[in-house]
Short mmCIF file of C-alpha atoms in Angstrom, two decimals:
data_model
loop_
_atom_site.label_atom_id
_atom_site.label_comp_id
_atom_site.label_asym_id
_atom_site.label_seq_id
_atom_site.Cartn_x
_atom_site.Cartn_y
_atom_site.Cartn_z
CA UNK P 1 149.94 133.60 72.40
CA UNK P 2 151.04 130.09 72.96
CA UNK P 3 150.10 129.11 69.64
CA UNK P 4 151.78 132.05 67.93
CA UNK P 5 154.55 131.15 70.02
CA UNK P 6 154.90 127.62 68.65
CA UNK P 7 154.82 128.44 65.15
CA UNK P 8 157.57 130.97 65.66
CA UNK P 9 159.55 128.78 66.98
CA UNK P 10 159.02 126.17 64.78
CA UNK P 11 159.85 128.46 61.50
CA UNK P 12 163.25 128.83 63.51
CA UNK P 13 163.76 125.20 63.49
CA UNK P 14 162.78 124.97 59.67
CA UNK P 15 165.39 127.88 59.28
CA UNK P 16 168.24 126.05 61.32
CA UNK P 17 167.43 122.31 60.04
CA UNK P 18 167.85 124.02 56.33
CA UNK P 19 171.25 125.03 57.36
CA UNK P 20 171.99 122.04 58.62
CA UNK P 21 170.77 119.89 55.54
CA UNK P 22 172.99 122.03 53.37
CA UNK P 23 175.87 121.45 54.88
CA UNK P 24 175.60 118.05 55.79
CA UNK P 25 174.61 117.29 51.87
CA UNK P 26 178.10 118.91 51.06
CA UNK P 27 179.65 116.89 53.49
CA UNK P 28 177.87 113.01 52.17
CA UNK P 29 179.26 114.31 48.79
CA UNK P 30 183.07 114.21 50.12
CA UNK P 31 182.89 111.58 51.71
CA UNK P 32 183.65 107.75 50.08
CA UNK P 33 180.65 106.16 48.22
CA UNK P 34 179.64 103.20 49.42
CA UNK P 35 176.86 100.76 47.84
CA UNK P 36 175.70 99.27 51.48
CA UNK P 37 175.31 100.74 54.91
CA UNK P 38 178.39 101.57 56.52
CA UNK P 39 178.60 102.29 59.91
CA UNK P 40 182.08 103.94 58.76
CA UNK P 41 180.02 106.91 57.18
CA UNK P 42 179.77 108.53 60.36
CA UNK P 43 183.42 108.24 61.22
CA UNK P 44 184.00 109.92 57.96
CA UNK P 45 181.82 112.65 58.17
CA UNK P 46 183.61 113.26 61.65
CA UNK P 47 186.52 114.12 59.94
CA UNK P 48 184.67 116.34 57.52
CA UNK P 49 184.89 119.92 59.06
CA UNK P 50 181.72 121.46 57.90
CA UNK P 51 179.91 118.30 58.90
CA UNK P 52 180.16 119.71 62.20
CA UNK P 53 178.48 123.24 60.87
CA UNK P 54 175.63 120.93 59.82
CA UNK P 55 175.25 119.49 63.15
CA UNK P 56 175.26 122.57 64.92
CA UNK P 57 172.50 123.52 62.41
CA UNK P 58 170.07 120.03 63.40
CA UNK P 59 171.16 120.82 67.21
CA UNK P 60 169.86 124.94 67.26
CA UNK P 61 166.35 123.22 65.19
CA UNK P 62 166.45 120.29 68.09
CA UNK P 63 166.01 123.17 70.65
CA UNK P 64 163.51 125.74 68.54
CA UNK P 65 161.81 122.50 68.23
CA UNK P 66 161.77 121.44 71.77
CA UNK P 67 160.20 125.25 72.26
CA UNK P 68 157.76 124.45 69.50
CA UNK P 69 156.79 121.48 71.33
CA UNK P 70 155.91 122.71 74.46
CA UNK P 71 153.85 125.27 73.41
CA UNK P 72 151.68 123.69 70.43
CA UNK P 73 149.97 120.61 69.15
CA UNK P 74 152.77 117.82 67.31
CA UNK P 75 150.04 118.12 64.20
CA UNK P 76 151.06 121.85 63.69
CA UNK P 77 154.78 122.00 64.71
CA UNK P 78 155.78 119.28 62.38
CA UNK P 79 153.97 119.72 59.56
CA UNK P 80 155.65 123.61 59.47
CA UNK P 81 159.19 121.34 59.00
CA UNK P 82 157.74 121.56 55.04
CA UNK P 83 159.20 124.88 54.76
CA UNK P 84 162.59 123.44 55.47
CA UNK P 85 163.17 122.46 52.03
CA UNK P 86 162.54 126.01 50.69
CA UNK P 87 164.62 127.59 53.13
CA UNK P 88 167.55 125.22 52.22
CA UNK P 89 167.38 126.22 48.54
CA UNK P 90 167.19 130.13 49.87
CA UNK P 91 170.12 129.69 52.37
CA UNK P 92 172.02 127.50 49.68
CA UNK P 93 171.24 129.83 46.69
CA UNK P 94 172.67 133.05 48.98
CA UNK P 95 175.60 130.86 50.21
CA UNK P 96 176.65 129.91 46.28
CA UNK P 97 175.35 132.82 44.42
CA UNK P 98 172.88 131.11 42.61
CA UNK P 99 169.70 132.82 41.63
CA UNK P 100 166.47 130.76 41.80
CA UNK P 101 165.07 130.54 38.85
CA UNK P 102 161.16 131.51 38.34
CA UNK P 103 160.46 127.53 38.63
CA UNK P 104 161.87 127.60 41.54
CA UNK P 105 160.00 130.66 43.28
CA UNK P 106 156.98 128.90 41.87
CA UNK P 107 157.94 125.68 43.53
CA UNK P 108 158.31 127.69 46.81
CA UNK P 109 155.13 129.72 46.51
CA UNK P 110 153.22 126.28 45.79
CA UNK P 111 154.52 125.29 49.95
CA UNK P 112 154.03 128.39 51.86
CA UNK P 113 150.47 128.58 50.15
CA UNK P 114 150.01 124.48 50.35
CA UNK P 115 151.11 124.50 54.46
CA UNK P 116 149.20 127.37 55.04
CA UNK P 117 145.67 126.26 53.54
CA UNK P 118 146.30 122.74 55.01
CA UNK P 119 147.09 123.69 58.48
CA UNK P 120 144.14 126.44 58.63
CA UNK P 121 141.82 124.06 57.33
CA UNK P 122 143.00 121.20 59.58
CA UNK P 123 143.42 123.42 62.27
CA UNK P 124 144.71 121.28 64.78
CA UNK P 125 144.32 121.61 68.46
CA UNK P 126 143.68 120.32 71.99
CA UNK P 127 145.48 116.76 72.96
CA UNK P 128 146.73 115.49 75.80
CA UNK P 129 149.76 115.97 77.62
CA UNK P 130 151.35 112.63 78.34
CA UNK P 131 149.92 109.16 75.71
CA UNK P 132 149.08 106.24 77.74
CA UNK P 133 151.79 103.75 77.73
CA UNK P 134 149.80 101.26 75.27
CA UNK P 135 149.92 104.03 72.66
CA UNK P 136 153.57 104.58 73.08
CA UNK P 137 154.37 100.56 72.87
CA UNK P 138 152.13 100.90 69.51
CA UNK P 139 153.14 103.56 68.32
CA UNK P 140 157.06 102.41 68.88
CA UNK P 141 156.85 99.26 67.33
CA UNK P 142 154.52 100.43 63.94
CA UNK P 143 157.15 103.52 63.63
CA UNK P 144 160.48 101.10 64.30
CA UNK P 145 158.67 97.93 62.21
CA UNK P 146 158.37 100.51 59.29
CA UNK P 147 161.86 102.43 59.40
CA UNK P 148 163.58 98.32 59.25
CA UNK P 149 161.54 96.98 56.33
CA UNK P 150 161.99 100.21 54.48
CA UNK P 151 165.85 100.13 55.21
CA UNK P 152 165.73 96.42 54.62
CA UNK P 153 163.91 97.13 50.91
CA UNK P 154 166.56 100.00 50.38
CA UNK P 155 169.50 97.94 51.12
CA UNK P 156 168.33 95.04 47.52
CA UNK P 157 168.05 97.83 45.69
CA UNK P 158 171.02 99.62 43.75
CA UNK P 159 171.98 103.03 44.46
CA UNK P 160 169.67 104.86 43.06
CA UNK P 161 165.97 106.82 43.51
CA UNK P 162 164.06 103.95 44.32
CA UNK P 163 166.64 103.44 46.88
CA UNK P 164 166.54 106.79 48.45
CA UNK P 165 162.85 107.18 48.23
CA UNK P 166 163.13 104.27 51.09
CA UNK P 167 165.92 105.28 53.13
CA UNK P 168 164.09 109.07 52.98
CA UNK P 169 160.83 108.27 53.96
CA UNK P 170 162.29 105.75 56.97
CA UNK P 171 164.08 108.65 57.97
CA UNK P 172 161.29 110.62 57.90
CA UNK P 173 159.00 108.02 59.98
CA UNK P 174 162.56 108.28 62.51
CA UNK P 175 161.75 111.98 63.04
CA UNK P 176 158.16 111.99 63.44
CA UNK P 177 158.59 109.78 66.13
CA UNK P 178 161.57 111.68 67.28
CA UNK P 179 159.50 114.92 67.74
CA UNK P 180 156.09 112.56 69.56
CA UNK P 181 158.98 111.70 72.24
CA UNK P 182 160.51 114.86 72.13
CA UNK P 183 157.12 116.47 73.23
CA UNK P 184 156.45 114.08 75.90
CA UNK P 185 160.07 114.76 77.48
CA UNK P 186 159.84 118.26 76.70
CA UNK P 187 156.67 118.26 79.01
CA UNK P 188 158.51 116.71 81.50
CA UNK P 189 160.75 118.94 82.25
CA UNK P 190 158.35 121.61 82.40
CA UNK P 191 156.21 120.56 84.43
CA UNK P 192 158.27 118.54 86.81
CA UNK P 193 161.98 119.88 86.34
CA UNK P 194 165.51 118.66 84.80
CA UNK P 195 165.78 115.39 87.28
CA UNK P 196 162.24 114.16 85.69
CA UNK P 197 163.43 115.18 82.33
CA UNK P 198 166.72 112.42 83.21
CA UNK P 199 164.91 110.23 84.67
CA UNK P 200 162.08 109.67 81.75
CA UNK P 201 162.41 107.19 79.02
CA UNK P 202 161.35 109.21 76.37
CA UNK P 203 164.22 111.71 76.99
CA UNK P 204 166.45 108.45 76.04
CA UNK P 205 164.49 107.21 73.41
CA UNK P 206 163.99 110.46 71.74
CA UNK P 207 167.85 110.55 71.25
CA UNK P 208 168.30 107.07 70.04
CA UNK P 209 165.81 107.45 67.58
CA UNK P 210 167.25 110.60 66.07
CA UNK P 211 170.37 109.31 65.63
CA UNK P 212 169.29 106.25 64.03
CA UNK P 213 167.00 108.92 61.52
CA UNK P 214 170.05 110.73 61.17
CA UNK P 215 171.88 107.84 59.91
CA UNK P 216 169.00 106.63 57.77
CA UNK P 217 169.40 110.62 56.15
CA UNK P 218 173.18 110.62 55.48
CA UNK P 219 172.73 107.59 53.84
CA UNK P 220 169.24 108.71 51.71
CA UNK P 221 171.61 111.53 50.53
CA UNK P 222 174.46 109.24 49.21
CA UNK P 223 171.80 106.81 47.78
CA UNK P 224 170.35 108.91 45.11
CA UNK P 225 169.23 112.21 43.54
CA UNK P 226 167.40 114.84 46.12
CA UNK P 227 164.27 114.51 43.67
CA UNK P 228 163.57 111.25 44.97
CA UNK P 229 164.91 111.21 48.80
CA UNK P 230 163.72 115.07 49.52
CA UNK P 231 159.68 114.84 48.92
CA UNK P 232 159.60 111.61 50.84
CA UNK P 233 161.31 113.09 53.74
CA UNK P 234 159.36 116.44 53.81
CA UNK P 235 155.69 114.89 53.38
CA UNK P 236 156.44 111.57 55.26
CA UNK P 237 157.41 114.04 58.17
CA UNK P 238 154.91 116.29 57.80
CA UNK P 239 151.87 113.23 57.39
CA UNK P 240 153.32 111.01 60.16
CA UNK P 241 153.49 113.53 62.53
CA UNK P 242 150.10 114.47 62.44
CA UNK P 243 149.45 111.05 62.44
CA UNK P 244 151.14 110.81 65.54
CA UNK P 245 149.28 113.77 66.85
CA UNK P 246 146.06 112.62 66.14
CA UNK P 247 146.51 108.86 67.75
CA UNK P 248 149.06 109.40 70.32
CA UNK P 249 148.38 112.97 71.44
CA UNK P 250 144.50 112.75 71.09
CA UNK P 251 144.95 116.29 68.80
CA UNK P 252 141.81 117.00 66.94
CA UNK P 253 141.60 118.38 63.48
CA UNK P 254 138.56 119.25 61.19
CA UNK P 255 136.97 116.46 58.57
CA UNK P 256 134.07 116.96 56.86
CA UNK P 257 134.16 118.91 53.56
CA UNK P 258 137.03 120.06 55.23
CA UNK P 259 138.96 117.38 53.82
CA UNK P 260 138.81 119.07 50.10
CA UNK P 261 140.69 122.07 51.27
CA UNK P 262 143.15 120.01 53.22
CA UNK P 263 143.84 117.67 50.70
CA UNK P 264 144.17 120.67 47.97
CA UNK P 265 146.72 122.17 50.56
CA UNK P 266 149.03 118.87 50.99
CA UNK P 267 148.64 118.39 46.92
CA UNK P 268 150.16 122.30 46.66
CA UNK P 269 152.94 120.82 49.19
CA UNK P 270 153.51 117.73 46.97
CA UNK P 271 153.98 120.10 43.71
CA UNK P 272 156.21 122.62 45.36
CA UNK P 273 158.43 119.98 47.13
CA UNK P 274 159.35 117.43 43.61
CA UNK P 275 159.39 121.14 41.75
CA UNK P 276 162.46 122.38 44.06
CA UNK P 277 164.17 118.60 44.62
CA UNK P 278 164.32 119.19 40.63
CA UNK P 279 165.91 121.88 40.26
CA UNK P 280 169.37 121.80 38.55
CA UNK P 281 168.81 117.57 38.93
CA UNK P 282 169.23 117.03 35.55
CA UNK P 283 172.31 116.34 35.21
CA UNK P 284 173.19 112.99 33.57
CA UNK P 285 174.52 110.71 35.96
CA UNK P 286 178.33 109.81 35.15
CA UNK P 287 178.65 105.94 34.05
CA UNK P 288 179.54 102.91 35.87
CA UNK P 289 183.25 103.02 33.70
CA UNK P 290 184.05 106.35 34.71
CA UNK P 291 183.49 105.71 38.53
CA UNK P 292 185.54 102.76 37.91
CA UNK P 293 188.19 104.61 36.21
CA UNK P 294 188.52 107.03 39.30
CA UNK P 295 188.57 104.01 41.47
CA UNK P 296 191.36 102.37 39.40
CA UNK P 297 193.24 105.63 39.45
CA UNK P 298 193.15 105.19 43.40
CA UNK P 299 191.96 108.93 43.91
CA UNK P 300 189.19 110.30 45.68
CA UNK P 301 186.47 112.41 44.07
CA UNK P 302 187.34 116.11 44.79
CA UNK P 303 185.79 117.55 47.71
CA UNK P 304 182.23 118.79 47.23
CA UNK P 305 182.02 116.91 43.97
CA UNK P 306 179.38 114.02 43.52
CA UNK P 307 181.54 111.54 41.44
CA UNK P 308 177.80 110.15 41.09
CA UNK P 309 176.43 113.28 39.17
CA UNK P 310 179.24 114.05 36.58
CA UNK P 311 177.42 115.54 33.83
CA UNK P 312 178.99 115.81 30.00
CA UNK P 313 176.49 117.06 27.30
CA UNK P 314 176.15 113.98 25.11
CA UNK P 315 179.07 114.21 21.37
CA UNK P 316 181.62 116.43 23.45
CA UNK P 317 183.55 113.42 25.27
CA UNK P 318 185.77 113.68 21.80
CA UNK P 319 186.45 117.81 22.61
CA UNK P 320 187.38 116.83 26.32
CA UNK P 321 191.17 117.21 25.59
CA UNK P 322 190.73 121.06 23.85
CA UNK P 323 187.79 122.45 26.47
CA UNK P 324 187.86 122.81 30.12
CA UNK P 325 185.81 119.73 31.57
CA UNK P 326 182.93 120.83 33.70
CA UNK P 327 180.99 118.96 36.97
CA UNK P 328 178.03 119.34 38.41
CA UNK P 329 179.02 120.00 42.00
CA UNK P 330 175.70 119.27 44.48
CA UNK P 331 176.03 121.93 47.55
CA UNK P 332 172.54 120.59 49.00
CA UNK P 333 170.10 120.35 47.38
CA UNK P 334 171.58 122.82 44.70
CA UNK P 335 173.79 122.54 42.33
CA UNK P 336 176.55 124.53 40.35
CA UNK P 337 179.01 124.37 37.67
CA UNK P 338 182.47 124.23 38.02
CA UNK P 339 185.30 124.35 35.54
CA UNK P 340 187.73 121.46 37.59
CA UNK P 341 190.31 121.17 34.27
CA UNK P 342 192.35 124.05 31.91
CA UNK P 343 192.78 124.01 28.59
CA UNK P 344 195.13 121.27 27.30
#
């Protein structure tokens, strides 16, 4: 019941995150572009209003997740996070109108299969309660060397994947290690009530780690296309955290020939997860001269409009004046097309 429990609530969290990821997407895409890490980011997306739909999105999954916690293993309530990605194409596909395409429903089939072989054949279970403290100081320091050379790598590279693929998979190293301390303060409280739960270290360090992934995230979404920041995030999340579960939280899982199933199950992840970060990504990006135009001009881009993914189909720039210009407007990890000029 526990178990069943666990899973339930971690679907919820998957459902709520996907929200969340939607609208905070929209909201990096209003926001000023910015080649470095700016600390500003955050003060802009303050002022963003549906930024703050997209946090109340991450803080309902915080709490399903919390649940999830409580009652199951950290190798089977992260790795369900997968189906976050899925979910955020659904919920964003509803929200715009925009039908998947059979690619897509492919893509999304490839997951829920993928998870679902993986975790049965893994089948994760037992641990302990509370990790010994030399665990935690390993565990801290591997987790928060890796998150600062991959945000160190990220920052001498250009905006661009290879940049996002870092900045995504430190953020996704941010929340495995948010969810091992959220399980340990979760326990906490409990077993020995709220003042424990106040009094613990983990309950602290859980939240200053999440907002440092967060961070790492809002800026993986400005740094490049989803195709590239998206997969790293959902598998890093997924693999770390059982990683986690298995060294911290002494959770046991099946090896053997048990391996071939589980591998075939994270491969069916892998294809489902850079199928749906592709979809409607092929948009050309818009040049260097036209971002520098709209710079000149001293505007802003429009809101909801990646000045970043501008797409014009290659011999129509001399037609621009006679036909309505169109943009590629990214609402997550979708995207549609919008008609932003008249006719002449």
């Amino acid at each position: 019941m526990m178990a069943t429990l666990s899973v339930v609530f971690a679907v919820l969290a998957a459902v709520s995150n996907a929200l969340g990821t939607v609208l905070q997407r929209r909201a990096a895409l209003i926001v000023p572009q910015s080649d470095g890490f700016r600390l500003r980011l955050m003060w802009d997306l303050l002022r963003t209003p549906v930024w703050f739909g997209g946090i109340l999105g991450v803080i309902f999954a915080a709490v399903f997740q919390g649940l999830a916690l409580v009652s199951g293993p950290l190798a089977v309530v992260q790795p369900i996070f997968v189906l976050e990605l899925p979910f955020a194409l659904l919920i964003s596909g509803l929200v715009f109108r925009k039908r998947m395409s059979a690619g897509g429903w492919f893509s999304v089939a490839a997951i829920v299969v993928g998870l679902g072989t993986a975790l049965s054949s893994a089948a994760p279970s037992g641990g302990s309660l509370q990790p010994p403290g030399a665990l935690w100081l390993l565990a801290l320091v591997s987790c928060g060397g890796a998150m600062v050379l991959l945000a160190g790598a990220a920052l001498k590279r250009p905006v661009g994947p290879a940049r996002a693929a870092c900045l995504g998979t430190a953020a996704a190293i941010g929340y495995a290690l948010t969810a091992a301390l959220m399980k340990s303060a979760t326990d906490t409280l409990d077993h020995r009530g709220v003042g424990a739960f106040f009094t613990s270290w983990q309950t602290y360090a859980f939240a200053a780690v999440g907002v440092c992934a967060l961070f790492l995230l809002e800026n993986a979404m400005q740094a490049g296309p989803l195709v590239a920041s998206q997969p790293a995030l959902t598998l890093g999340d997924a693999l770390i955290s059982l990683s986690l579960g298995v060294t911290l939280y002494s959770e046991s899982v099946r090896t053997g020939w048990w391996l071939i199933p589980e591998m075939l199950g994270v491969g069916l992840v892998l294809v489902g997860a850079v199928g749906l970060s592709r979809l409607d990504a092929n948009a050309r990006p818009a040049t260097d001269a036209n971002a520098t135009s709209d710079a000149n001009a001293g505007t802003d881009p429009r809101p909801g409009t990646d000045a970043r993914l501008v797409a014009e189909p290659q011999g129509q720039a001399e037609r621009e004046d006679s036909a309505p210009r169109a943009e590629t407007v990214h609402h997550g990890p979708t995207a549609v097309r919008q008609d932003v000029s008249g006719p002449a």
